[in-house]
Amino acid sequence: MRKQNNNIYDKQIRHMINQKTFIYALYEEHKPNIIKYVGKSNNPEKRFKNHIIMSKKLKTYKDRWLQKSIKNNINIKYKILEIVDINDSEAIIHAKV
């Protein structure tokens, strides 16, 4: 039984080590080279949708930009900038700078 528990633990550790996260950017469709926001998420599509929904309630620069763009019928898009190991904080910090 002890050996089986170690195998489960080893699988969990390997899974954690192999996990990836996405560095993504938000931009206006007609200005794809002008990035307005950079973030990280394990599920960037879901996070993108959440940004749009939450922008109605919050008042940050990003939220005001999103709401103004939506009001003016400007399509907001996201693109993946980088895929990094979930524990690689240096890569995540570098991508946000």
mmCIF file of N, CA and C in Angstrom:
data_model
loop_
_atom_site.group_PDB
_atom_site.id
_atom_site.type_symbol
_atom_site.label_atom_id
_atom_site.label_comp_id
_atom_site.label_asym_id
_atom_site.label_seq_id
_atom_site.Cartn_x
_atom_site.Cartn_y
_atom_site.Cartn_z
ATOM 1 N N MET A 1 0.821 -1.191 0.000
ATOM 2 C CA MET A 1 0.000 0.000 0.000
ATOM 3 C C MET A 1 0.869 1.260 0.000
ATOM 4 N N ARG A 2 1.957 1.222 0.748
ATOM 5 C CA ARG A 2 2.828 2.394 0.819
ATOM 6 C C ARG A 2 3.416 2.715 -0.555
ATOM 7 N N LYS A 3 3.812 1.718 -1.324
ATOM 8 C CA LYS A 3 4.383 1.944 -2.652
ATOM 9 C C LYS A 3 3.353 2.595 -3.572
ATOM 10 N N GLN A 4 2.095 2.173 -3.476
ATOM 11 C CA GLN A 4 1.040 2.758 -4.299
ATOM 12 C C GLN A 4 0.851 4.244 -3.950
ATOM 13 N N ASN A 5 0.884 4.579 -2.682
ATOM 14 C CA ASN A 5 0.756 5.983 -2.281
ATOM 15 C C ASN A 5 1.902 6.820 -2.835
ATOM 16 N N ASN A 6 3.112 6.253 -2.837
ATOM 17 C CA ASN A 6 4.257 6.971 -3.401
ATOM 18 C C ASN A 6 4.074 7.193 -4.892
ATOM 19 N N ASN A 7 3.518 6.206 -5.602
ATOM 20 C CA ASN A 7 3.279 6.356 -7.039
ATOM 21 C C ASN A 7 2.267 7.457 -7.309
ATOM 22 N N ILE A 8 1.216 7.543 -6.512
ATOM 23 C CA ILE A 8 0.222 8.594 -6.667
ATOM 24 C C ILE A 8 0.872 9.951 -6.418
ATOM 25 N N TYR A 9 1.680 10.026 -5.373
ATOM 26 C CA TYR A 9 2.379 11.272 -5.056
ATOM 27 C C TYR A 9 3.310 11.667 -6.201
ATOM 28 N N ASP A 10 4.064 10.702 -6.739
ATOM 29 C CA ASP A 10 4.977 10.976 -7.852
ATOM 30 C C ASP A 10 4.216 11.486 -9.070
ATOM 31 N N LYS A 11 3.060 10.911 -9.377
ATOM 32 C CA LYS A 11 2.246 11.358 -10.508
ATOM 33 C C LYS A 11 1.756 12.783 -10.296
ATOM 34 N N GLN A 12 1.357 13.106 -9.075
ATOM 35 C CA GLN A 12 0.892 14.460 -8.777
ATOM 36 C C GLN A 12 2.027 15.470 -8.945
ATOM 37 N N ILE A 13 3.203 15.119 -8.477
ATOM 38 C CA ILE A 13 4.366 16.007 -8.612
ATOM 39 C C ILE A 13 4.710 16.197 -10.090
ATOM 40 N N ARG A 14 4.745 15.120 -10.861
ATOM 41 C CA ARG A 14 5.040 15.232 -12.291
ATOM 42 C C ARG A 14 4.010 16.092 -12.994
ATOM 43 N N HIS A 15 2.738 15.946 -12.621
ATOM 44 C CA HIS A 15 1.672 16.745 -13.218
ATOM 45 C C HIS A 15 1.878 18.224 -12.898
ATOM 46 N N MET A 16 2.233 18.535 -11.660
ATOM 47 C CA MET A 16 2.460 19.925 -11.266
ATOM 48 C C MET A 16 3.646 20.513 -12.024
ATOM 49 N N ILE A 17 4.674 19.734 -12.209
ATOM 50 C CA ILE A 17 5.867 20.206 -12.899
ATOM 51 C C ILE A 17 5.563 20.463 -14.372
ATOM 52 N N ASN A 18 4.726 19.623 -14.970
ATOM 53 C CA ASN A 18 4.434 19.729 -16.394
ATOM 54 C C ASN A 18 3.313 20.715 -16.720
ATOM 55 N N GLN A 19 2.675 21.302 -15.730
ATOM 56 C CA GLN A 19 1.595 22.226 -16.003
ATOM 57 C C GLN A 19 2.121 23.482 -16.683
ATOM 58 N N LYS A 20 1.328 23.978 -17.591
ATOM 59 C CA LYS A 20 1.673 25.186 -18.321
ATOM 60 C C LYS A 20 0.637 26.264 -18.038
ATOM 61 N N THR A 21 1.039 27.498 -18.213
ATOM 62 C CA THR A 21 0.118 28.622 -18.133
ATOM 63 C C THR A 21 0.391 29.517 -19.332
ATOM 64 N N PHE A 22 -0.561 30.329 -19.666
ATOM 65 C CA PHE A 22 -0.489 31.145 -20.866
ATOM 66 C C PHE A 22 -0.318 32.619 -20.502
ATOM 67 N N ILE A 23 0.591 33.277 -21.177
ATOM 68 C CA ILE A 23 0.713 34.723 -21.112
ATOM 69 C C ILE A 23 -0.039 35.230 -22.342
ATOM 70 N N TYR A 24 -1.020 36.107 -22.110
ATOM 71 C CA TYR A 24 -1.871 36.553 -23.216
ATOM 72 C C TYR A 24 -1.950 38.068 -23.240
ATOM 73 N N ALA A 25 -2.384 38.587 -24.372
ATOM 74 C CA ALA A 25 -2.531 40.032 -24.537
ATOM 75 C C ALA A 25 -3.923 40.342 -25.061
ATOM 76 N N LEU A 26 -4.481 41.476 -24.612
ATOM 77 C CA LEU A 26 -5.738 41.991 -25.142
ATOM 78 C C LEU A 26 -5.420 43.156 -26.067
ATOM 79 N N TYR A 27 -6.142 43.217 -27.182
ATOM 80 C CA TYR A 27 -5.906 44.278 -28.159
ATOM 81 C C TYR A 27 -7.176 44.521 -28.971
ATOM 82 N N GLU A 28 -7.209 45.653 -29.654
ATOM 83 C CA GLU A 28 -8.319 45.962 -30.549
ATOM 84 C C GLU A 28 -8.039 45.311 -31.896
ATOM 85 N N GLU A 29 -9.070 44.707 -32.482
ATOM 86 C CA GLU A 29 -8.888 43.940 -33.714
ATOM 87 C C GLU A 29 -8.226 44.760 -34.826
ATOM 88 N N HIS A 30 -8.578 46.023 -34.950
ATOM 89 C CA HIS A 30 -8.015 46.847 -36.022
ATOM 90 C C HIS A 30 -6.620 47.401 -35.691
ATOM 91 N N LYS A 31 -6.146 47.146 -34.465
ATOM 92 C CA LYS A 31 -4.796 47.566 -34.047
ATOM 93 C C LYS A 31 -4.089 46.404 -33.356
ATOM 94 N N PRO A 32 -3.805 45.321 -34.086
ATOM 95 C CA PRO A 32 -3.261 44.115 -33.437
ATOM 96 C C PRO A 32 -1.872 44.279 -32.838
ATOM 97 N N ASN A 33 -1.149 45.305 -33.243
ATOM 98 C CA ASN A 33 0.202 45.505 -32.706
ATOM 99 C C ASN A 33 0.235 46.383 -31.472
ATOM 100 N N ILE A 34 -0.928 46.928 -31.086
ATOM 101 C CA ILE A 34 -0.990 47.760 -29.886
ATOM 102 C C ILE A 34 -1.657 46.959 -28.775
ATOM 103 N N ILE A 35 -0.838 46.465 -27.872
ATOM 104 C CA ILE A 35 -1.325 45.646 -26.763
ATOM 105 C C ILE A 35 -1.782 46.562 -25.638
ATOM 106 N N LYS A 36 -3.005 46.353 -25.182
ATOM 107 C CA LYS A 36 -3.579 47.183 -24.128
ATOM 108 C C LYS A 36 -3.457 46.543 -22.749
ATOM 109 N N TYR A 37 -3.325 45.222 -22.712
ATOM 110 C CA TYR A 37 -3.281 44.529 -21.420
ATOM 111 C C TYR A 37 -2.575 43.197 -21.595
ATOM 112 N N VAL A 38 -1.753 42.827 -20.629
ATOM 113 C CA VAL A 38 -1.086 41.521 -20.611
ATOM 114 C C VAL A 38 -1.458 40.824 -19.309
ATOM 115 N N GLY A 39 -1.809 39.549 -19.425
ATOM 116 C CA GLY A 39 -2.158 38.771 -18.246
ATOM 117 C C GLY A 39 -1.694 37.340 -18.384
ATOM 118 N N LYS A 40 -1.977 36.550 -17.359
ATOM 119 C CA LYS A 40 -1.648 35.122 -17.414
ATOM 120 C C LYS A 40 -2.859 34.334 -16.953
ATOM 121 N N SER A 41 -3.043 33.175 -17.548
ATOM 122 C CA SER A 41 -4.176 32.330 -17.191
ATOM 123 C C SER A 41 -3.910 30.903 -17.647
ATOM 124 N N ASN A 42 -4.476 29.971 -16.917
ATOM 125 C CA ASN A 42 -4.419 28.568 -17.341
ATOM 126 C C ASN A 42 -5.481 28.296 -18.406
ATOM 127 N N ASN A 43 -6.468 29.178 -18.497
ATOM 128 C CA ASN A 43 -7.546 29.049 -19.483
ATOM 129 C C ASN A 43 -7.806 30.442 -20.073
ATOM 130 N N PRO A 44 -7.008 30.860 -21.055
ATOM 131 C CA PRO A 44 -7.102 32.236 -21.540
ATOM 132 C C PRO A 44 -8.436 32.586 -22.201
ATOM 133 N N GLU A 45 -9.071 31.646 -22.855
ATOM 134 C CA GLU A 45 -10.365 31.944 -23.479
ATOM 135 C C GLU A 45 -11.409 32.278 -22.417
ATOM 136 N N LYS A 46 -11.459 31.489 -21.362
ATOM 137 C CA LYS A 46 -12.390 31.748 -20.260
ATOM 138 C C LYS A 46 -12.052 33.064 -19.575
ATOM 139 N N ARG A 47 -10.768 33.322 -19.375
ATOM 140 C CA ARG A 47 -10.344 34.563 -18.720
ATOM 141 C C ARG A 47 -10.710 35.774 -19.563
ATOM 142 N N PHE A 48 -10.540 35.660 -20.887
ATOM 143 C CA PHE A 48 -10.904 36.743 -21.797
ATOM 144 C C PHE A 48 -12.391 37.091 -21.653
ATOM 145 N N LYS A 49 -13.243 36.082 -21.670
ATOM 146 C CA LYS A 49 -14.687 36.303 -21.517
ATOM 147 C C LYS A 49 -14.991 36.938 -20.163
ATOM 148 N N ASN A 50 -14.269 36.509 -19.135
ATOM 149 C CA ASN A 50 -14.469 37.069 -17.806
ATOM 150 C C ASN A 50 -14.055 38.544 -17.748
ATOM 151 N N HIS A 51 -12.986 38.903 -18.460
ATOM 152 C CA HIS A 51 -12.579 40.314 -18.532
ATOM 153 C C HIS A 51 -13.726 41.162 -19.073
ATOM 154 N N ILE A 52 -14.362 40.691 -20.133
ATOM 155 C CA ILE A 52 -15.451 41.443 -20.762
ATOM 156 C C ILE A 52 -16.620 41.589 -19.790
ATOM 157 N N ILE A 53 -17.015 40.496 -19.180
ATOM 158 C CA ILE A 53 -18.146 40.521 -18.247
ATOM 159 C C ILE A 53 -17.848 41.421 -17.047
ATOM 160 N N MET A 54 -16.682 41.256 -16.457
ATOM 161 C CA MET A 54 -16.345 42.001 -15.244
ATOM 162 C C MET A 54 -16.065 43.482 -15.517
ATOM 163 N N SER A 55 -15.765 43.827 -16.746
ATOM 164 C CA SER A 55 -15.458 45.231 -17.047
ATOM 165 C C SER A 55 -16.667 46.137 -16.818
ATOM 166 N N LYS A 56 -17.858 45.560 -16.813
ATOM 167 C CA LYS A 56 -19.071 46.341 -16.556
ATOM 168 C C LYS A 56 -19.166 46.766 -15.095
ATOM 169 N N LYS A 57 -18.480 46.048 -14.223
ATOM 170 C CA LYS A 57 -18.590 46.287 -12.782
ATOM 171 C C LYS A 57 -17.388 47.010 -12.195
ATOM 172 N N LEU A 58 -16.249 46.884 -12.839
ATOM 173 C CA LEU A 58 -15.017 47.438 -12.288
ATOM 174 C C LEU A 58 -14.649 48.743 -12.979
ATOM 175 N N LYS A 59 -13.702 49.447 -12.422
ATOM 176 C CA LYS A 59 -13.371 50.776 -12.948
ATOM 177 C C LYS A 59 -11.874 50.993 -13.152
ATOM 178 N N THR A 60 -11.168 49.973 -13.546
ATOM 179 C CA THR A 60 -9.740 50.134 -13.827
ATOM 180 C C THR A 60 -9.566 50.699 -15.237
ATOM 181 N N TYR A 61 -8.344 51.052 -15.565
ATOM 182 C CA TYR A 61 -8.038 51.514 -16.922
ATOM 183 C C TYR A 61 -8.500 50.479 -17.943
ATOM 184 N N LYS A 62 -8.166 49.219 -17.684
ATOM 185 C CA LYS A 62 -8.539 48.133 -18.601
ATOM 186 C C LYS A 62 -10.053 48.053 -18.761
ATOM 187 N N ASP A 63 -10.768 48.154 -17.664
ATOM 188 C CA ASP A 63 -12.230 48.055 -17.714
ATOM 189 C C ASP A 63 -12.842 49.208 -18.506
ATOM 190 N N ARG A 64 -12.342 50.413 -18.269
ATOM 191 C CA ARG A 64 -12.850 51.576 -19.011
ATOM 192 C C ARG A 64 -12.543 51.437 -20.501
ATOM 193 N N TRP A 65 -11.345 50.965 -20.832
ATOM 194 C CA TRP A 65 -10.978 50.744 -22.228
ATOM 195 C C TRP A 65 -11.895 49.701 -22.868
ATOM 196 N N LEU A 66 -12.118 48.583 -22.174
ATOM 197 C CA LEU A 66 -12.993 47.546 -22.718
ATOM 198 C C LEU A 66 -14.405 48.071 -22.959
ATOM 199 N N GLN A 67 -14.963 48.771 -21.990
ATOM 200 C CA GLN A 67 -16.328 49.274 -22.125
ATOM 201 C C GLN A 67 -16.443 50.319 -23.238
ATOM 202 N N LYS A 68 -15.462 51.190 -23.349
ATOM 203 C CA LYS A 68 -15.472 52.190 -24.419
ATOM 204 C C LYS A 68 -15.389 51.503 -25.784
ATOM 205 N N SER A 69 -14.533 50.506 -25.898
ATOM 206 C CA SER A 69 -14.383 49.776 -27.160
ATOM 207 C C SER A 69 -15.677 49.058 -27.534
ATOM 208 N N ILE A 70 -16.284 48.416 -26.565
ATOM 209 C CA ILE A 70 -17.542 47.707 -26.814
ATOM 210 C C ILE A 70 -18.625 48.691 -27.250
ATOM 211 N N LYS A 71 -18.717 49.816 -26.562
ATOM 212 C CA LYS A 71 -19.703 50.850 -26.886
ATOM 213 C C LYS A 71 -19.516 51.363 -28.315
ATOM 214 N N ASN A 72 -18.251 51.451 -28.755
ATOM 215 C CA ASN A 72 -17.933 51.951 -30.098
ATOM 216 C C ASN A 72 -17.838 50.831 -31.145
ATOM 217 N N ASN A 73 -18.353 49.663 -30.800
ATOM 218 C CA ASN A 73 -18.362 48.506 -31.715
ATOM 219 C C ASN A 73 -16.974 48.114 -32.214
ATOM 220 N N ILE A 74 -15.988 48.242 -31.342
ATOM 221 C CA ILE A 74 -14.631 47.818 -31.663
ATOM 222 C C ILE A 74 -14.444 46.413 -31.093
ATOM 223 N N ASN A 75 -14.064 45.488 -31.947
ATOM 224 C CA ASN A 75 -13.854 44.107 -31.499
ATOM 225 C C ASN A 75 -12.563 43.996 -30.701
ATOM 226 N N ILE A 76 -12.688 43.379 -29.541
ATOM 227 C CA ILE A 76 -11.531 43.110 -28.692
ATOM 228 C C ILE A 76 -11.126 41.657 -28.914
ATOM 229 N N LYS A 77 -9.864 41.438 -29.043
ATOM 230 C CA LYS A 77 -9.323 40.094 -29.257
ATOM 231 C C LYS A 77 -8.246 39.814 -28.210
ATOM 232 N N TYR A 78 -7.892 38.547 -28.129
ATOM 233 C CA TYR A 78 -6.737 38.175 -27.309
ATOM 234 C C TYR A 78 -5.838 37.282 -28.130
ATOM 235 N N LYS A 79 -4.561 37.305 -27.789
ATOM 236 C CA LYS A 79 -3.607 36.413 -28.443
ATOM 237 C C LYS A 79 -2.642 35.889 -27.389
ATOM 238 N N ILE A 80 -2.195 34.681 -27.624
ATOM 239 C CA ILE A 80 -1.227 34.050 -26.726
ATOM 240 C C ILE A 80 0.157 34.578 -27.087
ATOM 241 N N LEU A 81 0.818 35.135 -26.092
ATOM 242 C CA LEU A 81 2.175 35.634 -26.304
ATOM 243 C C LEU A 81 3.218 34.566 -26.014
ATOM 244 N N GLU A 82 2.913 33.750 -25.007
ATOM 245 C CA GLU A 82 3.899 32.765 -24.568
ATOM 246 C C GLU A 82 3.205 31.687 -23.742
ATOM 247 N N ILE A 83 3.724 30.489 -23.799
ATOM 248 C CA ILE A 83 3.277 29.402 -22.933
ATOM 249 C C ILE A 83 4.463 29.053 -22.046
ATOM 250 N N VAL A 84 4.250 29.128 -20.731
ATOM 251 C CA VAL A 84 5.348 28.923 -19.783
ATOM 252 C C VAL A 84 4.948 27.900 -18.730
ATOM 253 N N ASP A 85 5.949 27.366 -18.056
ATOM 254 C CA ASP A 85 5.675 26.499 -16.916
ATOM 255 C C ASP A 85 4.953 27.311 -15.855
ATOM 256 N N ILE A 86 3.989 26.697 -15.240
ATOM 257 C CA ILE A 86 3.149 27.399 -14.266
ATOM 258 C C ILE A 86 3.969 27.925 -13.086
ATOM 259 N N ASN A 87 5.081 27.295 -12.782
ATOM 260 C CA ASN A 87 5.915 27.708 -11.651
ATOM 261 C C ASN A 87 7.051 28.640 -12.054
ATOM 262 N N ASP A 88 7.114 29.028 -13.330
ATOM 263 C CA ASP A 88 8.202 29.873 -13.818
ATOM 264 C C ASP A 88 7.834 31.346 -13.661
ATOM 265 N N SER A 89 7.956 31.848 -12.442
ATOM 266 C CA SER A 89 7.551 33.228 -12.157
ATOM 267 C C SER A 89 8.417 34.234 -12.910
ATOM 268 N N GLU A 90 9.663 33.915 -13.179
ATOM 269 C CA GLU A 90 10.532 34.846 -13.906
ATOM 270 C C GLU A 90 10.024 35.077 -15.328
ATOM 271 N N ALA A 91 9.595 34.016 -15.997
ATOM 272 C CA ALA A 91 9.055 34.153 -17.356
ATOM 273 C C ALA A 91 7.766 34.956 -17.337
ATOM 274 N N ILE A 92 6.958 34.757 -16.313
ATOM 275 C CA ILE A 92 5.695 35.471 -16.193
ATOM 276 C C ILE A 92 5.957 36.955 -15.959
ATOM 277 N N ILE A 93 6.883 37.266 -15.086
ATOM 278 C CA ILE A 93 7.215 38.672 -14.816
ATOM 279 C C ILE A 93 7.792 39.316 -16.065
ATOM 280 N N HIS A 94 8.677 38.619 -16.767
ATOM 281 C CA HIS A 94 9.297 39.142 -17.992
ATOM 282 C C HIS A 94 8.223 39.459 -19.034
ATOM 283 N N ALA A 95 7.229 38.599 -19.176
ATOM 284 C CA ALA A 95 6.189 38.797 -20.171
ATOM 285 C C ALA A 95 5.323 40.011 -19.858
ATOM 286 N N LYS A 96 5.182 40.340 -18.579
ATOM 287 C CA LYS A 96 4.325 41.463 -18.205
ATOM 288 C C LYS A 96 5.023 42.808 -18.327
ATOM 289 N N VAL A 97 6.347 42.795 -18.424
ATOM 290 C CA VAL A 97 7.094 44.061 -18.487
ATOM 291 C C VAL A 97 7.103 44.604 -19.888
#
